[in-house]
């Protein structure tokens, strides 16, 4: 991760950054009937050797991905107005490309009354421990009870926020009164859900 900052004149400040993340992990696995042999898995392996004759490789879901991101942000001040703007770009090998913009305006009056308006958008990729969460146990040699199944169809959560704030000094400037109005919205919200096993194609 690397961050760069600088100024252009007295009123403009610029910040930019790059980051790269590479991950290879084995998320929380099923309750196994025997201790897991570490020799069966190494970081970044695409698969795990399984010797379970009943569950097979259920609960063993190695996941490898990388995420490249970059952002740019500026702050500009003009008399009593301040402007903040920026954008972030993420390229995730599991979830594709995402742009996350932000914009803010701040006003300061002569009487110290101030107001700000801001908008931002962000995303959160689902953790591998949620995507590949799994739980099953054999009832007998021919029957398996599946309780929790992995869900590779999960999409990143998208977060949008809009906020308006007003503040002014009170009690002869010994205190400050703040009033905020905000709107938050999360789409593709990740929540637990119960479905009948007939909707899945797992063998008994």
Coordinates of C-alpha atoms in Angstrom, one line a residue:
X1 CA 0.0 0.0 0.0
X2 CA 1.3 3.4 -0.9
X3 CA -0.1 6.9 -0.3
X4 CA 1.0 10.2 -2.0
X5 CA 0.0 13.7 -1.0
X6 CA 0.8 17.2 -2.1
X7 CA -0.5 20.7 -2.6
X8 CA -1.1 22.8 -5.7
X9 CA -1.2 26.4 -4.5
X10 CA -2.5 27.6 -1.2
X11 CA -6.0 26.3 -1.5
X12 CA -5.8 22.9 -3.1
X13 CA -4.6 19.7 -1.5
X14 CA -4.3 16.4 -3.3
X15 CA -4.1 12.8 -2.0
X16 CA -3.7 9.6 -4.0
X17 CA -3.0 6.0 -3.2
X18 CA -2.5 2.5 -4.5
X19 CA -3.0 -0.8 -2.7
X20 CA -2.7 -4.5 -3.7
X21 CA -3.9 -7.5 -1.8
X22 CA -3.4 -11.1 -2.7
X23 CA -5.1 -13.8 -0.6
X24 CA -5.0 -17.6 -0.5
X25 CA -6.9 -19.1 2.4
X26 CA -9.0 -22.0 3.5
X27 CA -12.2 -20.6 5.2
X28 CA -13.9 -22.1 8.2
X29 CA -14.4 -25.8 7.4
X30 CA -17.1 -28.3 8.2
X31 CA -17.0 -30.1 11.6
X32 CA -14.8 -32.9 10.5
X33 CA -14.9 -36.4 12.0
X34 CA -11.1 -36.4 12.4
X35 CA -8.4 -33.7 12.8
X36 CA -7.5 -31.9 9.6
X37 CA -4.1 -33.0 8.2
X38 CA -2.2 -29.8 7.4
X39 CA -0.2 -31.6 4.7
X40 CA -3.4 -31.7 2.6
X41 CA -3.4 -28.0 2.0
X42 CA -0.8 -25.3 1.3
X43 CA -1.6 -21.6 0.8
X44 CA -2.8 -20.8 -2.8
X45 CA -3.6 -24.5 -3.5
X46 CA -6.8 -24.7 -5.7
X47 CA -8.0 -27.9 -4.0
X48 CA -7.7 -30.0 -0.9
X49 CA -7.1 -33.7 -0.8
X50 CA -10.1 -35.4 0.9
X51 CA -10.2 -39.0 2.3
X52 CA -13.7 -38.8 3.7
X53 CA -15.8 -41.5 1.9
X54 CA -19.1 -40.0 3.0
X55 CA -18.8 -36.2 2.9
X56 CA -16.1 -36.1 0.2
X57 CA -14.7 -32.6 -0.1
X58 CA -17.7 -30.9 1.3
X59 CA -16.6 -28.1 3.7
X60 CA -13.2 -27.8 2.0
X61 CA -13.3 -24.7 -0.1
X62 CA -9.9 -23.1 -0.7
X63 CA -10.3 -19.6 -2.2
X64 CA -7.6 -17.5 -4.0
X65 CA -8.1 -13.9 -5.1
X66 CA -6.4 -10.5 -5.5
X67 CA -7.6 -7.0 -5.2
X68 CA -6.1 -3.9 -6.8
X69 CA -7.4 -0.6 -5.7
X70 CA -6.5 3.1 -6.3
X71 CA -8.0 6.3 -5.1
X72 CA -7.7 10.1 -5.7
X73 CA -9.0 12.8 -3.4
X74 CA -8.9 16.6 -3.4
X75 CA -9.8 19.3 -1.0
X76 CA -10.2 22.9 -2.3
X77 CA -11.0 26.0 -0.3
X78 CA -12.4 29.1 -1.8
X79 CA -13.3 31.9 0.6
X80 CA -16.0 30.5 2.9
X81 CA -16.5 27.4 0.9
X82 CA -14.7 24.1 1.1
X83 CA -15.0 21.3 -1.5
X84 CA -14.0 17.7 -1.0
X85 CA -14.2 15.1 -3.8
X86 CA -12.7 11.8 -4.6
X87 CA -13.1 8.4 -6.3
X88 CA -11.9 4.9 -5.5
X89 CA -11.5 2.1 -8.0
X90 CA -11.3 -1.6 -7.0
X91 CA -10.6 -4.5 -9.2
X92 CA -11.3 -7.8 -7.5
X93 CA -10.7 -11.1 -9.3
X94 CA -13.8 -12.6 -7.7
X95 CA -16.2 -9.6 -7.9
X96 CA -15.1 -7.5 -10.8
X97 CA -14.6 -3.7 -11.0
X98 CA -16.2 -1.2 -8.7
X99 CA -16.1 2.7 -8.6
X100 CA -16.8 4.4 -5.3
X101 CA -17.2 8.2 -5.6
X102 CA -17.5 10.8 -2.8
X103 CA -18.3 14.5 -2.7
X104 CA -18.7 17.0 0.1
X105 CA -19.3 20.8 0.4
X106 CA -18.7 22.8 3.6
X107 CA -19.8 26.4 4.2
X108 CA -18.6 28.7 7.0
X109 CA -20.5 32.0 7.6
X110 CA -19.1 35.1 9.3
X111 CA -21.2 34.4 12.3
X112 CA -19.6 31.0 12.7
X113 CA -22.7 29.2 11.4
X114 CA -21.5 26.3 9.3
X115 CA -23.2 23.7 7.1
X116 CA -22.0 20.7 5.2
X117 CA -23.5 18.4 2.6
X118 CA -21.8 15.1 1.6
X119 CA -22.5 12.0 -0.5
X120 CA -20.5 8.8 -0.6
X121 CA -20.6 5.3 -2.1
X122 CA -18.7 2.2 -1.0
X123 CA -18.8 -1.5 -1.4
X124 CA -17.9 -4.5 0.8
X125 CA -17.0 -7.8 -0.7
X126 CA -18.5 -10.7 1.3
X127 CA -15.9 -12.4 3.5
X128 CA -14.8 -15.9 2.4
X129 CA -15.9 -17.2 5.8
X130 CA -19.5 -16.3 4.9
X131 CA -19.4 -17.3 1.3
X132 CA -18.0 -20.7 2.0
X133 CA -19.6 -21.3 5.4
X134 CA -20.6 -25.0 5.6
X135 CA -21.8 -27.5 8.1
X136 CA -22.9 -31.1 7.6
X137 CA -22.7 -34.3 9.5
X138 CA -23.2 -37.9 8.5
X139 CA -26.2 -39.6 10.1
X140 CA -25.2 -43.0 8.9
X141 CA -23.1 -44.5 6.1
X142 CA -25.8 -43.5 3.5
X143 CA -27.3 -40.3 4.9
X144 CA -25.9 -36.9 5.4
X145 CA -27.6 -34.0 7.2
X146 CA -26.7 -30.7 5.5
X147 CA -27.2 -27.7 7.8
X148 CA -25.2 -24.8 6.2
X149 CA -24.2 -24.6 2.6
X150 CA -21.7 -22.4 0.7
X151 CA -23.2 -19.7 -1.5
X152 CA -20.9 -18.6 -4.3
X153 CA -23.7 -16.3 -5.7
X154 CA -23.3 -13.7 -3.0
X155 CA -22.6 -10.2 -4.4
X156 CA -20.8 -7.3 -2.6
X157 CA -22.8 -5.1 -0.4
X158 CA -23.2 -1.5 -1.9
X159 CA -23.5 1.3 0.6
X160 CA -24.8 4.8 -0.3
X161 CA -24.9 7.7 2.1
X162 CA -26.2 11.3 2.0
X163 CA -25.7 13.6 4.9
X164 CA -26.6 17.2 5.7
X165 CA -25.3 18.9 8.8
X166 CA -25.7 22.4 10.4
X167 CA -23.9 23.7 13.4
X168 CA -23.7 27.0 15.3
X169 CA -22.2 28.3 18.5
X170 CA -24.6 28.8 21.5
X171 CA -24.3 30.3 25.0
X172 CA -22.0 33.0 23.9
X173 CA -19.8 30.6 22.0
X174 CA -19.3 28.4 25.1
X175 CA -21.2 25.5 23.4
X176 CA -22.0 24.2 20.0
X177 CA -25.3 23.0 18.6
X178 CA -25.2 20.4 15.9
X179 CA -28.1 19.1 13.8
X180 CA -27.6 16.3 11.2
X181 CA -29.9 14.7 8.7
X182 CA -28.7 11.6 6.9
X183 CA -29.9 8.9 4.6
X184 CA -28.2 5.5 4.4
X185 CA -29.0 2.7 2.0
X186 CA -27.5 -0.8 1.7
X187 CA -28.2 -2.9 -1.4
X188 CA -27.4 -6.6 -1.9
X189 CA -27.5 -6.8 1.9
X190 CA -26.0 -10.1 3.1
X191 CA -28.5 -11.8 5.5
X192 CA -28.9 -15.4 6.7
X193 CA -31.7 -17.3 4.9
X194 CA -33.2 -20.7 5.3
X195 CA -34.1 -22.7 2.1
X196 CA -35.4 -26.3 1.6
X197 CA -32.8 -28.8 0.7
X198 CA -34.7 -29.6 -2.5
X199 CA -33.3 -26.4 -4.0
X200 CA -29.8 -27.8 -3.9
X201 CA -28.0 -30.7 -5.7
X202 CA -26.0 -32.3 -2.9
X203 CA -25.9 -36.0 -2.9
X204 CA -26.9 -37.9 0.3

